[in-house]
Amino acid sequence: ETGVTQTPRHLVMGMTNKKSLKCEQHLGHNAMYWYKQSAKKPLELMFVYNFKEQTENNSVPSRFSPECPNSSHLFLHLHTLQPEDSALYLCASSQAGGGETQYFGPGTRLLVL
Amino acid sequence: TQLLEQSPQFLSIQEGENLTVYCNSSSVFSSLQWYRQEPGEGPVLLVTVVTGGEVKKLKRLTFQFGDARKDSSLHITAAQPGDTGLYLCAVHFSGNTPLVFGKGTRLSVIA
């Protein structure tokens, strides 16, 4: 138990569906992250939020839309995804947005059909 | 471009053997972290090293930070099946930039 929870743990969706991934951290951290982890690729940083403000967007397609209503919650809204978007989506948090230790959730395994 | 290379990519060994995995960067970094990720879970921090030449031990795991602050190694003594997982290194290069992760070394320890 790392203090970071993610729901759902598994998700299967069609290319025309809209779904949302949820992340919650109970560590009092100020920064939250979304990563994509695919086979044969390193962890890909998608978005960073620091004190609820988005500070990084690594050229992520607009079919992925993040939302950070407060420092404890982070969402990733998904729509019109492609099969190549199938991956493990990991959420993490850290005290601030620099090089501090990141605490990861268990991830959401997403399959796009 | 700041590159981070981990080697080997895959490693399969028998229980009781020793092994070393490596993390190398093209640039100097201010700190390095090692994480282990087990199947179905997110990465979990093992150690952080910040001083060039630093050596840290965690039970059967020994972590070394290179003098030039561009590389690190993780040595496991008498590996056990419970050591199986993906070992990731992550570095902080400078300033307020987030961590950069390597591709990882996937270790399998066979009983």
PDB file of C-alpha atoms in Angstrom:
ATOM      1  CA  GLU A   1       0.000   0.000   0.000  1.00  0.00           C
ATOM      2  CA  THR A   2       1.753   3.147  -1.233  1.00  0.00           C
ATOM      3  CA  GLY A   3      -0.952   5.671  -0.369  1.00  0.00           C
ATOM      4  CA  VAL A   4      -1.922   6.090  -4.022  1.00  0.00           C
ATOM      5  CA  THR A   5      -5.053   4.359  -5.277  1.00  0.00           C
ATOM      6  CA  GLN A   6      -6.297   3.981  -8.823  1.00  0.00           C
ATOM      7  CA  THR A   7      -9.648   2.892 -10.206  1.00  0.00           C
ATOM      8  CA  PRO A   8     -10.591   0.937 -12.121  1.00  0.00           C
ATOM      9  CA  ARG A   9      -7.787  -1.627 -12.057  1.00  0.00           C
ATOM     10  CA  HIS A  10      -8.845  -3.049 -15.405  1.00  0.00           C
ATOM     11  CA  LEU A  11     -10.783  -1.458 -18.264  1.00  0.00           C
ATOM     12  CA  VAL A  12     -11.859  -2.700 -21.673  1.00  0.00           C
ATOM     13  CA  MET A  13     -13.333  -0.123 -24.008  1.00  0.00           C
ATOM     14  CA  GLY A  14     -14.266   0.288 -27.631  1.00  0.00           C
ATOM     15  CA  MET A  15     -12.807   3.029 -29.792  1.00  0.00           C
ATOM     16  CA  THR A  16     -16.007   5.070 -29.603  1.00  0.00           C
ATOM     17  CA  ASN A  17     -16.415   4.902 -25.810  1.00  0.00           C
ATOM     18  CA  LYS A  18     -15.720   7.603 -23.265  1.00  0.00           C
ATOM     19  CA  LYS A  19     -14.283   6.570 -19.926  1.00  0.00           C
ATOM     20  CA  SER A  20     -12.323   8.124 -17.071  1.00  0.00           C
ATOM     21  CA  LEU A  21      -9.475   6.869 -14.909  1.00  0.00           C
ATOM     22  CA  LYS A  22      -9.285   8.057 -11.330  1.00  0.00           C
ATOM     23  CA  CYS A  23      -6.311   8.495  -9.023  1.00  0.00           C
ATOM     24  CA  GLU A  24      -6.314   9.534  -5.385  1.00  0.00           C
ATOM     25  CA  GLN A  25      -3.346  10.103  -3.088  1.00  0.00           C
ATOM     26  CA  HIS A  26      -3.479  10.170   0.709  1.00  0.00           C
ATOM     27  CA  LEU A  27       0.092  11.394   1.252  1.00  0.00           C
ATOM     28  CA  GLY A  28      -0.421  15.147   1.367  1.00  0.00           C
ATOM     29  CA  HIS A  29       1.665  15.581  -1.792  1.00  0.00           C
ATOM     30  CA  ASN A  30       1.429  18.559  -4.100  1.00  0.00           C
ATOM     31  CA  ALA A  31       2.403  17.001  -7.426  1.00  0.00           C
ATOM     32  CA  MET A  32       0.653  14.261  -9.381  1.00  0.00           C
ATOM     33  CA  TYR A  33       1.595  12.475 -12.574  1.00  0.00           C
ATOM     34  CA  TRP A  34       0.142  10.278 -15.313  1.00  0.00           C
ATOM     35  CA  TYR A  35       2.410   7.749 -17.015  1.00  0.00           C
ATOM     36  CA  LYS A  36       1.807   5.271 -19.819  1.00  0.00           C
ATOM     37  CA  GLN A  37       3.662   1.948 -19.630  1.00  0.00           C
ATOM     38  CA  SER A  38       3.660  -0.210 -22.759  1.00  0.00           C
ATOM     39  CA  ALA A  39       5.571  -3.379 -23.470  1.00  0.00           C
ATOM     40  CA  LYS A  40       9.087  -2.769 -24.797  1.00  0.00           C
ATOM     41  CA  LYS A  41       8.952   0.969 -24.022  1.00  0.00           C
ATOM     42  CA  PRO A  42      10.117   2.950 -20.998  1.00  0.00           C
ATOM     43  CA  LEU A  43       7.670   4.683 -18.736  1.00  0.00           C
ATOM     44  CA  GLU A  44       6.262   7.579 -20.744  1.00  0.00           C
ATOM     45  CA  LEU A  45       5.446  10.679 -18.750  1.00  0.00           C
ATOM     46  CA  MET A  46       2.157  12.106 -19.989  1.00  0.00           C
ATOM     47  CA  PHE A  47       1.122  14.911 -17.649  1.00  0.00           C
ATOM     48  CA  VAL A  48       2.366  16.612 -14.485  1.00  0.00           C
ATOM     49  CA  TYR A  49       0.283  18.699 -12.133  1.00  0.00           C
ATOM     50  CA  ASN A  50       1.938  20.811  -9.464  1.00  0.00           C
ATOM     51  CA  PHE A  51      -0.348  22.506  -6.948  1.00  0.00           C
ATOM     52  CA  LYS A  52      -3.291  21.706  -9.298  1.00  0.00           C
ATOM     53  CA  GLU A  53      -1.623  23.475 -12.232  1.00  0.00           C
ATOM     54  CA  GLN A  54      -0.531  21.500 -15.279  1.00  0.00           C
ATOM     55  CA  THR A  55       3.220  21.927 -15.683  1.00  0.00           C
ATOM     56  CA  GLU A  56       4.028  19.232 -18.233  1.00  0.00           C
ATOM     57  CA  ASN A  57       2.204  17.892 -21.277  1.00  0.00           C
ATOM     58  CA  ASN A  58       4.507  15.665 -23.254  1.00  0.00           C
ATOM     59  CA  SER A  59       2.843  15.978 -26.655  1.00  0.00           C
ATOM     60  CA  VAL A  60      -0.016  13.753 -25.592  1.00  0.00           C
ATOM     61  CA  PRO A  61      -2.847  13.372 -28.133  1.00  0.00           C
ATOM     62  CA  SER A  62      -6.001  15.309 -27.312  1.00  0.00           C
ATOM     63  CA  ARG A  63      -7.997  12.089 -26.923  1.00  0.00           C
ATOM     64  CA  PHE A  64      -6.387  12.013 -23.450  1.00  0.00           C
ATOM     65  CA  SER A  65      -7.672  14.826 -21.252  1.00  0.00           C
ATOM     66  CA  PRO A  66      -6.407  15.235 -17.672  1.00  0.00           C
ATOM     67  CA  GLU A  67      -8.228  16.943 -14.836  1.00  0.00           C
ATOM     68  CA  CYS A  68      -6.895  17.848 -11.400  1.00  0.00           C
ATOM     69  CA  PRO A  69      -9.656  19.320  -9.222  1.00  0.00           C
ATOM     70  CA  ASN A  70      -7.437  19.377  -6.105  1.00  0.00           C
ATOM     71  CA  SER A  71      -4.026  18.179  -4.960  1.00  0.00           C
ATOM     72  CA  SER A  72      -5.375  14.786  -3.903  1.00  0.00           C
ATOM     73  CA  HIS A  73      -7.275  13.774  -7.023  1.00  0.00           C
ATOM     74  CA  LEU A  74      -6.293  13.301 -10.633  1.00  0.00           C
ATOM     75  CA  PHE A  75      -8.410  12.081 -13.520  1.00  0.00           C
ATOM     76  CA  LEU A  76      -7.627  11.005 -17.052  1.00  0.00           C
ATOM     77  CA  HIS A  77     -10.591  11.306 -19.393  1.00  0.00           C
ATOM     78  CA  LEU A  78     -10.458   9.041 -22.429  1.00  0.00           C
ATOM     79  CA  HIS A  79     -12.387   9.322 -25.688  1.00  0.00           C
ATOM     80  CA  THR A  80     -12.082   7.867 -29.187  1.00  0.00           C
ATOM     81  CA  LEU A  81      -8.985   5.900 -28.246  1.00  0.00           C
ATOM     82  CA  GLN A  82      -7.004   3.715 -30.619  1.00  0.00           C
ATOM     83  CA  PRO A  83      -5.867   0.100 -30.079  1.00  0.00           C
ATOM     84  CA  GLU A  84      -2.272   1.319 -29.701  1.00  0.00           C
ATOM     85  CA  ASP A  85      -3.397   3.198 -26.595  1.00  0.00           C
ATOM     86  CA  SER A  86      -3.763  -0.140 -24.808  1.00  0.00           C
ATOM     87  CA  ALA A  87      -1.271  -0.064 -21.928  1.00  0.00           C
ATOM     88  CA  LEU A  88      -0.869   0.183 -18.173  1.00  0.00           C
ATOM     89  CA  TYR A  89      -1.658   3.714 -17.015  1.00  0.00           C
ATOM     90  CA  LEU A  90       0.139   4.623 -13.825  1.00  0.00           C
ATOM     91  CA  CYS A  91      -0.547   7.515 -11.513  1.00  0.00           C
ATOM     92  CA  ALA A  92       2.108   8.825  -9.142  1.00  0.00           C
ATOM     93  CA  SER A  93       2.508  11.600  -6.626  1.00  0.00           C
ATOM     94  CA  SER A  94       5.434  13.400  -5.031  1.00  0.00           C
ATOM     95  CA  GLN A  95       5.940  16.162  -2.516  1.00  0.00           C
ATOM     96  CA  ALA A  96       6.569  18.692  -5.297  1.00  0.00           C
ATOM     97  CA  GLY A  97       7.196  18.578  -9.024  1.00  0.00           C
ATOM     98  CA  GLY A  98      10.985  18.214  -9.059  1.00  0.00           C
ATOM     99  CA  GLY A  99      13.107  15.105  -8.684  1.00  0.00           C
ATOM    100  CA  GLU A 100      11.650  13.851  -5.432  1.00  0.00           C
ATOM    101  CA  THR A 101      10.641  10.269  -4.870  1.00  0.00           C
ATOM    102  CA  GLN A 102       7.462   9.370  -6.675  1.00  0.00           C
ATOM    103  CA  TYR A 103       4.892   7.068  -5.131  1.00  0.00           C
ATOM    104  CA  PHE A 104       2.970   5.024  -7.644  1.00  0.00           C
ATOM    105  CA  GLY A 105      -0.488   3.571  -7.672  1.00  0.00           C
ATOM    106  CA  PRO A 106      -1.104   0.013  -8.914  1.00  0.00           C
ATOM    107  CA  GLY A 107      -2.151   1.223 -12.347  1.00  0.00           C
ATOM    108  CA  THR A 108      -5.123   0.716 -14.631  1.00  0.00           C
ATOM    109  CA  ARG A 109      -4.674  -1.947 -17.297  1.00  0.00           C
ATOM    110  CA  LEU A 110      -6.485  -0.571 -20.355  1.00  0.00           C
ATOM    111  CA  LEU A 111      -7.443  -2.573 -23.423  1.00  0.00           C
ATOM    112  CA  VAL A 112      -8.887  -0.734 -26.412  1.00  0.00           C
ATOM    113  CA  LEU A 113     -10.716  -2.931 -28.891  1.00  0.00           C
TER     114      LEU A 113
ATOM    115  CA  THR B   1      18.597  14.875 -25.367  1.00  0.00           C
ATOM    116  CA  GLN B   2      19.251  13.241 -22.007  1.00  0.00           C
ATOM    117  CA  LEU B   3      19.422   9.486 -22.499  1.00  0.00           C
ATOM    118  CA  LEU B   4      19.187   6.840 -19.821  1.00  0.00           C
ATOM    119  CA  GLU B   5      20.221   3.295 -20.669  1.00  0.00           C
ATOM    120  CA  GLN B   6      19.676   0.196 -18.572  1.00  0.00           C
ATOM    121  CA  SER B   7      21.364  -3.142 -19.149  1.00  0.00           C
ATOM    122  CA  PRO B   8      20.754  -5.917 -19.553  1.00  0.00           C
ATOM    123  CA  GLN B   9      17.170  -5.655 -20.750  1.00  0.00           C
ATOM    124  CA  PHE B  10      16.346  -9.178 -19.625  1.00  0.00           C
ATOM    125  CA  LEU B  11      18.030 -11.480 -17.145  1.00  0.00           C
ATOM    126  CA  SER B  12      17.052 -14.984 -16.129  1.00  0.00           C
ATOM    127  CA  ILE B  13      19.066 -16.692 -13.412  1.00  0.00           C
ATOM    128  CA  GLN B  14      18.882 -19.567 -10.945  1.00  0.00           C
ATOM    129  CA  GLU B  15      18.101 -19.050  -7.299  1.00  0.00           C
ATOM    130  CA  GLY B  16      21.298 -18.419  -5.328  1.00  0.00           C
ATOM    131  CA  GLU B  17      23.234 -16.738  -8.139  1.00  0.00           C
ATOM    132  CA  ASN B  18      24.590 -13.198  -7.984  1.00  0.00           C
ATOM    133  CA  LEU B  19      23.810 -10.530 -10.567  1.00  0.00           C
ATOM    134  CA  THR B  20      24.497  -6.912 -11.428  1.00  0.00           C
ATOM    135  CA  VAL B  21      22.373  -4.544 -13.480  1.00  0.00           C
ATOM    136  CA  TYR B  22      23.442  -1.157 -14.761  1.00  0.00           C
ATOM    137  CA  CYS B  23      22.065   2.299 -15.397  1.00  0.00           C
ATOM    138  CA  ASN B  24      24.021   4.752 -17.539  1.00  0.00           C
ATOM    139  CA  SER B  25      23.358   8.310 -18.597  1.00  0.00           C
ATOM    140  CA  SER B  26      24.784  10.574 -21.259  1.00  0.00           C
ATOM    141  CA  SER B  27      24.626  13.483 -18.813  1.00  0.00           C
ATOM    142  CA  VAL B  28      25.504  14.149 -15.193  1.00  0.00           C
ATOM    143  CA  PHE B  29      22.538  13.913 -12.866  1.00  0.00           C
ATOM    144  CA  SER B  30      21.948  15.214  -9.365  1.00  0.00           C
ATOM    145  CA  SER B  31      20.323  12.088  -7.923  1.00  0.00           C
ATOM    146  CA  LEU B  32      19.272   8.604  -8.921  1.00  0.00           C
ATOM    147  CA  GLN B  33      16.576   6.296  -7.678  1.00  0.00           C
ATOM    148  CA  TRP B  34      16.073   2.576  -8.118  1.00  0.00           C
ATOM    149  CA  TYR B  35      12.557   1.154  -8.213  1.00  0.00           C
ATOM    150  CA  ARG B  36      11.230  -2.391  -8.429  1.00  0.00           C
ATOM    151  CA  GLN B  37       7.962  -3.170 -10.159  1.00  0.00           C
ATOM    152  CA  GLU B  38       6.226  -6.482  -9.626  1.00  0.00           C
ATOM    153  CA  PRO B  39       3.629  -7.807 -12.075  1.00  0.00           C
ATOM    154  CA  GLY B  40       0.282  -6.059 -11.707  1.00  0.00           C
ATOM    155  CA  GLU B  41       1.668  -3.314  -9.480  1.00  0.00           C
ATOM    156  CA  GLY B  42       3.248   0.111  -9.777  1.00  0.00           C
ATOM    157  CA  PRO B  43       6.969   0.732  -9.188  1.00  0.00           C
ATOM    158  CA  VAL B  44       8.115   0.892  -5.565  1.00  0.00           C
ATOM    159  CA  LEU B  45      11.167   2.868  -4.456  1.00  0.00           C
ATOM    160  CA  LEU B  46      14.161   0.818  -3.289  1.00  0.00           C
ATOM    161  CA  VAL B  47      16.796   3.519  -2.735  1.00  0.00           C
ATOM    162  CA  THR B  48      17.897   7.058  -3.571  1.00  0.00           C
ATOM    163  CA  VAL B  49      21.573   7.942  -4.097  1.00  0.00           C
ATOM    164  CA  VAL B  50      22.761  11.521  -4.240  1.00  0.00           C
ATOM    165  CA  THR B  51      26.551  11.558  -3.634  1.00  0.00           C
ATOM    166  CA  GLY B  52      29.104  10.488  -6.265  1.00  0.00           C
ATOM    167  CA  GLY B  53      30.795   7.249  -5.205  1.00  0.00           C
ATOM    168  CA  GLU B  54      28.052   6.501  -2.705  1.00  0.00           C
ATOM    169  CA  VAL B  55      27.301   2.864  -1.826  1.00  0.00           C
ATOM    170  CA  LYS B  56      24.080   1.821  -0.119  1.00  0.00           C
ATOM    171  CA  LYS B  57      23.041  -1.613   1.052  1.00  0.00           C
ATOM    172  CA  LEU B  58      19.546  -2.954   1.503  1.00  0.00           C
ATOM    173  CA  LYS B  59      19.774  -6.550   2.761  1.00  0.00           C
ATOM    174  CA  ARG B  60      21.102  -8.518  -0.246  1.00  0.00           C
ATOM    175  CA  LEU B  61      20.978  -5.500  -2.570  1.00  0.00           C
ATOM    176  CA  THR B  62      23.976  -3.190  -3.015  1.00  0.00           C
ATOM    177  CA  PHE B  63      23.568   0.085  -4.907  1.00  0.00           C
ATOM    178  CA  GLN B  64      26.517   2.106  -6.191  1.00  0.00           C
ATOM    179  CA  PHE B  65      26.532   5.621  -7.605  1.00  0.00           C
ATOM    180  CA  GLY B  66      29.416   6.296  -9.991  1.00  0.00           C
ATOM    181  CA  ASP B  67      32.042   8.908  -9.101  1.00  0.00           C
ATOM    182  CA  ALA B  68      31.236  10.886 -12.243  1.00  0.00           C
ATOM    183  CA  ARG B  69      27.515  10.917 -11.366  1.00  0.00           C
ATOM    184  CA  LYS B  70      26.599   9.447 -14.750  1.00  0.00           C
ATOM    185  CA  ASP B  71      26.062   5.804 -13.841  1.00  0.00           C
ATOM    186  CA  SER B  72      24.849   3.420 -11.185  1.00  0.00           C
ATOM    187  CA  SER B  73      24.752  -0.311 -10.549  1.00  0.00           C
ATOM    188  CA  LEU B  74      22.577  -2.632  -8.531  1.00  0.00           C
ATOM    189  CA  HIS B  75      24.106  -5.884  -7.311  1.00  0.00           C
ATOM    190  CA  ILE B  76      21.965  -8.667  -5.861  1.00  0.00           C
ATOM    191  CA  THR B  77      23.632 -11.420  -3.848  1.00  0.00           C
ATOM    192  CA  ALA B  78      22.117 -14.904  -3.661  1.00  0.00           C
ATOM    193  CA  ALA B  79      19.042 -14.016  -5.691  1.00  0.00           C
ATOM    194  CA  GLN B  80      15.693 -15.414  -4.608  1.00  0.00           C
ATOM    195  CA  PRO B  81      12.447 -15.921  -6.558  1.00  0.00           C
ATOM    196  CA  GLY B  82      10.988 -12.985  -4.625  1.00  0.00           C
ATOM    197  CA  ASP B  83      13.503 -10.711  -6.362  1.00  0.00           C
ATOM    198  CA  THR B  84      11.731 -11.291  -9.669  1.00  0.00           C
ATOM    199  CA  GLY B  85      10.460  -8.077 -11.213  1.00  0.00           C
ATOM    200  CA  LEU B  86      11.259  -5.058 -13.359  1.00  0.00           C
ATOM    201  CA  TYR B  87      14.091  -2.932 -11.966  1.00  0.00           C
ATOM    202  CA  LEU B  88      13.862   0.689 -13.033  1.00  0.00           C
ATOM    203  CA  CYS B  89      16.362   3.453 -12.529  1.00  0.00           C
ATOM    204  CA  ALA B  90      15.181   7.044 -12.544  1.00  0.00           C
ATOM    205  CA  VAL B  91      17.313  10.161 -12.512  1.00  0.00           C
ATOM    206  CA  HIS B  92      16.819  13.770 -11.672  1.00  0.00           C
ATOM    207  CA  PHE B  93      18.944  15.863 -13.981  1.00  0.00           C
ATOM    208  CA  SER B  94      18.453  19.351 -12.630  1.00  0.00           C
ATOM    209  CA  GLY B  95      16.131  22.082 -11.486  1.00  0.00           C
ATOM    210  CA  ASN B  96      12.426  21.530 -11.222  1.00  0.00           C
ATOM    211  CA  THR B  97      12.307  18.820 -13.887  1.00  0.00           C
ATOM    212  CA  PRO B  98      10.554  15.522 -13.129  1.00  0.00           C
ATOM    213  CA  LEU B  99      12.317  12.183 -12.952  1.00  0.00           C
ATOM    214  CA  VAL B 100      13.442  10.461 -16.160  1.00  0.00           C
ATOM    215  CA  PHE B 101      12.993   6.680 -16.144  1.00  0.00           C
ATOM    216  CA  GLY B 102      15.016   4.028 -17.954  1.00  0.00           C
ATOM    217  CA  LYS B 103      13.418   1.095 -19.799  1.00  0.00           C
ATOM    218  CA  GLY B 104      14.271  -1.231 -16.953  1.00  0.00           C
ATOM    219  CA  THR B 105      15.834  -4.644 -16.495  1.00  0.00           C
ATOM    220  CA  ARG B 106      13.361  -7.502 -16.299  1.00  0.00           C
ATOM    221  CA  LEU B 107      14.734 -10.067 -13.837  1.00  0.00           C
ATOM    222  CA  SER B 108      13.468 -13.596 -13.467  1.00  0.00           C
ATOM    223  CA  VAL B 109      14.839 -15.773 -10.656  1.00  0.00           C
ATOM    224  CA  ILE B 110      14.043 -19.434 -11.090  1.00  0.00           C
ATOM    225  CA  ALA B 111      13.754 -21.701  -8.077  1.00  0.00           C
TER     226      ALA B 111
END
